[in-house]
Amino acid sequence: METKKNCIAEIIHHIATILGFFIAGYYFLQKRTKTFCKVLLSVHMVTQGYGILKIIGDTIDGKKRFMASFEHVSEVCNEKEGAGRVLPWLLLSAATVFKLGVPVLLGGRKK
């Protein structure tokens, strides 16, 4: 069952993945970024790049892996009334903060 809320969650997740890749790339190319932070940013870029490849693959194949995961989390939490609605969105917000926050925290540091 594909609802409007699930589609919105999927779009938010995909945009965060793409932005996370480009933000990490931006800070990676800055000369003032420390070497250790560049290594961590490159690892972040690789993982987000893999996510982008999965998004492209899902688009080509017509699969909805994100929807399946989102609905699975909702089903697992259905035993409790509030958790079934809140937990998937809480996980989505945590993933978005991680995808966008890590590159900013690593790249925003001064030498």
PDB file of C-alpha atoms in Angstrom:
ATOM      1  CA  MET A   1       0.000   0.000   0.000  1.00  0.00           C
ATOM      2  CA  GLU A   2       1.636   3.191  -1.219  1.00  0.00           C
ATOM      3  CA  THR A   3       0.317   6.270   0.491  1.00  0.00           C
ATOM      4  CA  LYS A   4       1.062   9.932   0.005  1.00  0.00           C
ATOM      5  CA  LYS A   5       2.932  10.053   3.324  1.00  0.00           C
ATOM      6  CA  ASN A   6       5.203   7.202   2.274  1.00  0.00           C
ATOM      7  CA  CYS A   7       5.933   8.928  -1.043  1.00  0.00           C
ATOM      8  CA  ILE A   8       6.837  12.109   0.820  1.00  0.00           C
ATOM      9  CA  ALA A   9       9.140  10.130   3.106  1.00  0.00           C
ATOM     10  CA  GLU A  10      10.811   8.506   0.096  1.00  0.00           C
ATOM     11  CA  ILE A  11      11.366  11.871  -1.591  1.00  0.00           C
ATOM     12  CA  ILE A  12      12.830  13.372   1.595  1.00  0.00           C
ATOM     13  CA  HIS A  13      15.179  10.413   1.979  1.00  0.00           C
ATOM     14  CA  HIS A  14      16.349  10.547  -1.643  1.00  0.00           C
ATOM     15  CA  ILE A  15      16.926  14.309  -1.541  1.00  0.00           C
ATOM     16  CA  ALA A  16      18.920  13.944   1.693  1.00  0.00           C
ATOM     17  CA  THR A  17      21.062  11.232   0.084  1.00  0.00           C
ATOM     18  CA  ILE A  18      21.848  13.357  -2.963  1.00  0.00           C
ATOM     19  CA  LEU A  19      22.482  16.513  -0.920  1.00  0.00           C
ATOM     20  CA  GLY A  20      24.674  14.578   1.521  1.00  0.00           C
ATOM     21  CA  PHE A  21      26.839  13.399  -1.372  1.00  0.00           C
ATOM     22  CA  PHE A  22      27.258  16.887  -2.811  1.00  0.00           C
ATOM     23  CA  ILE A  23      27.838  18.588   0.557  1.00  0.00           C
ATOM     24  CA  ALA A  24      30.538  16.037   1.393  1.00  0.00           C
ATOM     25  CA  GLY A  25      32.089  16.611  -2.038  1.00  0.00           C
ATOM     26  CA  TYR A  26      32.067  20.372  -1.517  1.00  0.00           C
ATOM     27  CA  TYR A  27      33.876  20.153   1.811  1.00  0.00           C
ATOM     28  CA  PHE A  28      36.224  17.467   0.468  1.00  0.00           C
ATOM     29  CA  LEU A  29      37.432  19.879  -2.226  1.00  0.00           C
ATOM     30  CA  GLN A  30      38.059  22.714   0.249  1.00  0.00           C
ATOM     31  CA  LYS A  31      41.748  23.287   0.955  1.00  0.00           C
ATOM     32  CA  ARG A  32      41.185  24.135   4.606  1.00  0.00           C
ATOM     33  CA  THR A  33      39.704  20.707   5.435  1.00  0.00           C
ATOM     34  CA  LYS A  34      42.026  18.502   7.495  1.00  0.00           C
ATOM     35  CA  THR A  35      43.339  15.244   6.041  1.00  0.00           C
ATOM     36  CA  PHE A  36      41.561  13.022   8.567  1.00  0.00           C
ATOM     37  CA  CYS A  37      38.295  14.834   7.906  1.00  0.00           C
ATOM     38  CA  LYS A  38      38.846  14.377   4.166  1.00  0.00           C
ATOM     39  CA  VAL A  39      39.159  10.626   4.715  1.00  0.00           C
ATOM     40  CA  LEU A  40      35.907  10.576   6.677  1.00  0.00           C
ATOM     41  CA  LEU A  41      34.217  12.760   4.054  1.00  0.00           C
ATOM     42  CA  SER A  42      35.362  10.392   1.312  1.00  0.00           C
ATOM     43  CA  VAL A  43      33.876   7.435   3.202  1.00  0.00           C
ATOM     44  CA  HIS A  44      30.640   9.388   3.546  1.00  0.00           C
ATOM     45  CA  MET A  45      30.706  10.196  -0.176  1.00  0.00           C
ATOM     46  CA  VAL A  46      31.221   6.530  -1.060  1.00  0.00           C
ATOM     47  CA  THR A  47      28.269   5.401   1.056  1.00  0.00           C
ATOM     48  CA  GLN A  48      26.013   8.161  -0.273  1.00  0.00           C
ATOM     49  CA  GLY A  49      27.206   7.433  -3.818  1.00  0.00           C
ATOM     50  CA  TYR A  50      26.196   3.805  -3.332  1.00  0.00           C
ATOM     51  CA  GLY A  51      22.816   5.034  -2.121  1.00  0.00           C
ATOM     52  CA  ILE A  52      22.455   7.167  -5.248  1.00  0.00           C
ATOM     53  CA  LEU A  53      23.266   4.141  -7.410  1.00  0.00           C
ATOM     54  CA  LYS A  54      20.562   2.176  -5.567  1.00  0.00           C
ATOM     55  CA  ILE A  55      18.095   5.014  -6.154  1.00  0.00           C
ATOM     56  CA  ILE A  56      18.917   5.017  -9.871  1.00  0.00           C
ATOM     57  CA  GLY A  57      18.669   1.222 -10.012  1.00  0.00           C
ATOM     58  CA  ASP A  58      15.318   1.242  -8.233  1.00  0.00           C
ATOM     59  CA  THR A  59      14.046   3.894 -10.621  1.00  0.00           C
ATOM     60  CA  ILE A  60      15.096   1.851 -13.649  1.00  0.00           C
ATOM     61  CA  ASP A  61      13.743  -1.452 -12.282  1.00  0.00           C
ATOM     62  CA  GLY A  62      10.604   0.089 -10.832  1.00  0.00           C
ATOM     63  CA  LYS A  63      11.312  -1.389  -7.389  1.00  0.00           C
ATOM     64  CA  LYS A  64      10.378   0.387  -4.190  1.00  0.00           C
ATOM     65  CA  ARG A  65      12.947  -0.805  -1.631  1.00  0.00           C
ATOM     66  CA  PHE A  66      12.523   2.283   0.513  1.00  0.00           C
ATOM     67  CA  MET A  67       8.751   1.825   0.618  1.00  0.00           C
ATOM     68  CA  ALA A  68       9.159  -1.798   1.668  1.00  0.00           C
ATOM     69  CA  SER A  69      11.519  -0.818   4.490  1.00  0.00           C
ATOM     70  CA  PHE A  70       9.304   2.059   5.605  1.00  0.00           C
ATOM     71  CA  GLU A  71       6.205  -0.165   5.677  1.00  0.00           C
ATOM     72  CA  HIS A  72       8.102  -2.950   7.459  1.00  0.00           C
ATOM     73  CA  VAL A  73       9.078  -0.586  10.273  1.00  0.00           C
ATOM     74  CA  SER A  74       5.469   0.576  10.483  1.00  0.00           C
ATOM     75  CA  GLU A  75       4.210  -3.031  10.686  1.00  0.00           C
ATOM     76  CA  VAL A  76       6.714  -3.952  13.390  1.00  0.00           C
ATOM     77  CA  CYS A  77       5.544  -1.011  15.497  1.00  0.00           C
ATOM     78  CA  ASN A  78       1.821  -1.581  14.986  1.00  0.00           C
ATOM     79  CA  GLU A  79       1.568  -3.331  18.335  1.00  0.00           C
ATOM     80  CA  LYS A  80       1.788   0.070  20.007  1.00  0.00           C
ATOM     81  CA  GLU A  81      -0.549   2.779  18.784  1.00  0.00           C
ATOM     82  CA  GLY A  82       1.719   5.825  18.830  1.00  0.00           C
ATOM     83  CA  ALA A  83       4.966   4.074  17.930  1.00  0.00           C
ATOM     84  CA  GLY A  84       3.591   2.778  14.638  1.00  0.00           C
ATOM     85  CA  ARG A  85       3.151   6.304  13.371  1.00  0.00           C
ATOM     86  CA  VAL A  86       6.082   8.018  15.056  1.00  0.00           C
ATOM     87  CA  LEU A  87       9.009   5.595  14.730  1.00  0.00           C
ATOM     88  CA  PRO A  88       9.293   5.527  10.911  1.00  0.00           C
ATOM     89  CA  TRP A  89       9.305   9.330  10.806  1.00  0.00           C
ATOM     90  CA  LEU A  90      11.759   9.494  13.694  1.00  0.00           C
ATOM     91  CA  LEU A  91      14.110   7.140  11.842  1.00  0.00           C
ATOM     92  CA  LEU A  92      13.697   9.192   8.666  1.00  0.00           C
ATOM     93  CA  SER A  93      14.564  12.415  10.474  1.00  0.00           C
ATOM     94  CA  ALA A  94      17.593  10.786  12.129  1.00  0.00           C
ATOM     95  CA  ALA A  95      18.821   9.533   8.742  1.00  0.00           C
ATOM     96  CA  THR A  96      18.325  12.973   7.199  1.00  0.00           C
ATOM     97  CA  VAL A  97      20.208  14.710  10.014  1.00  0.00           C
ATOM     98  CA  PHE A  98      23.024  12.162   9.701  1.00  0.00           C
ATOM     99  CA  LYS A  99      23.270  12.441   5.911  1.00  0.00           C
ATOM    100  CA  LEU A 100      23.377  16.241   5.981  1.00  0.00           C
ATOM    101  CA  GLY A 101      24.963  16.893   9.364  1.00  0.00           C
ATOM    102  CA  VAL A 102      28.048  14.684   9.171  1.00  0.00           C
ATOM    103  CA  PRO A 103      29.603  16.432   6.162  1.00  0.00           C
ATOM    104  CA  VAL A 104      28.828  19.865   7.599  1.00  0.00           C
ATOM    105  CA  LEU A 105      30.372  18.983  10.963  1.00  0.00           C
ATOM    106  CA  LEU A 106      33.459  17.427   9.380  1.00  0.00           C
ATOM    107  CA  GLY A 107      33.999  20.055   6.715  1.00  0.00           C
ATOM    108  CA  GLY A 108      33.072  23.088   8.743  1.00  0.00           C
ATOM    109  CA  ARG A 109      36.053  22.753  11.078  1.00  0.00           C
ATOM    110  CA  LYS A 110      38.975  25.142  10.723  1.00  0.00           C
ATOM    111  CA  LYS A 111      42.578  23.962  10.566  1.00  0.00           C
TER     112      LYS A 111
END
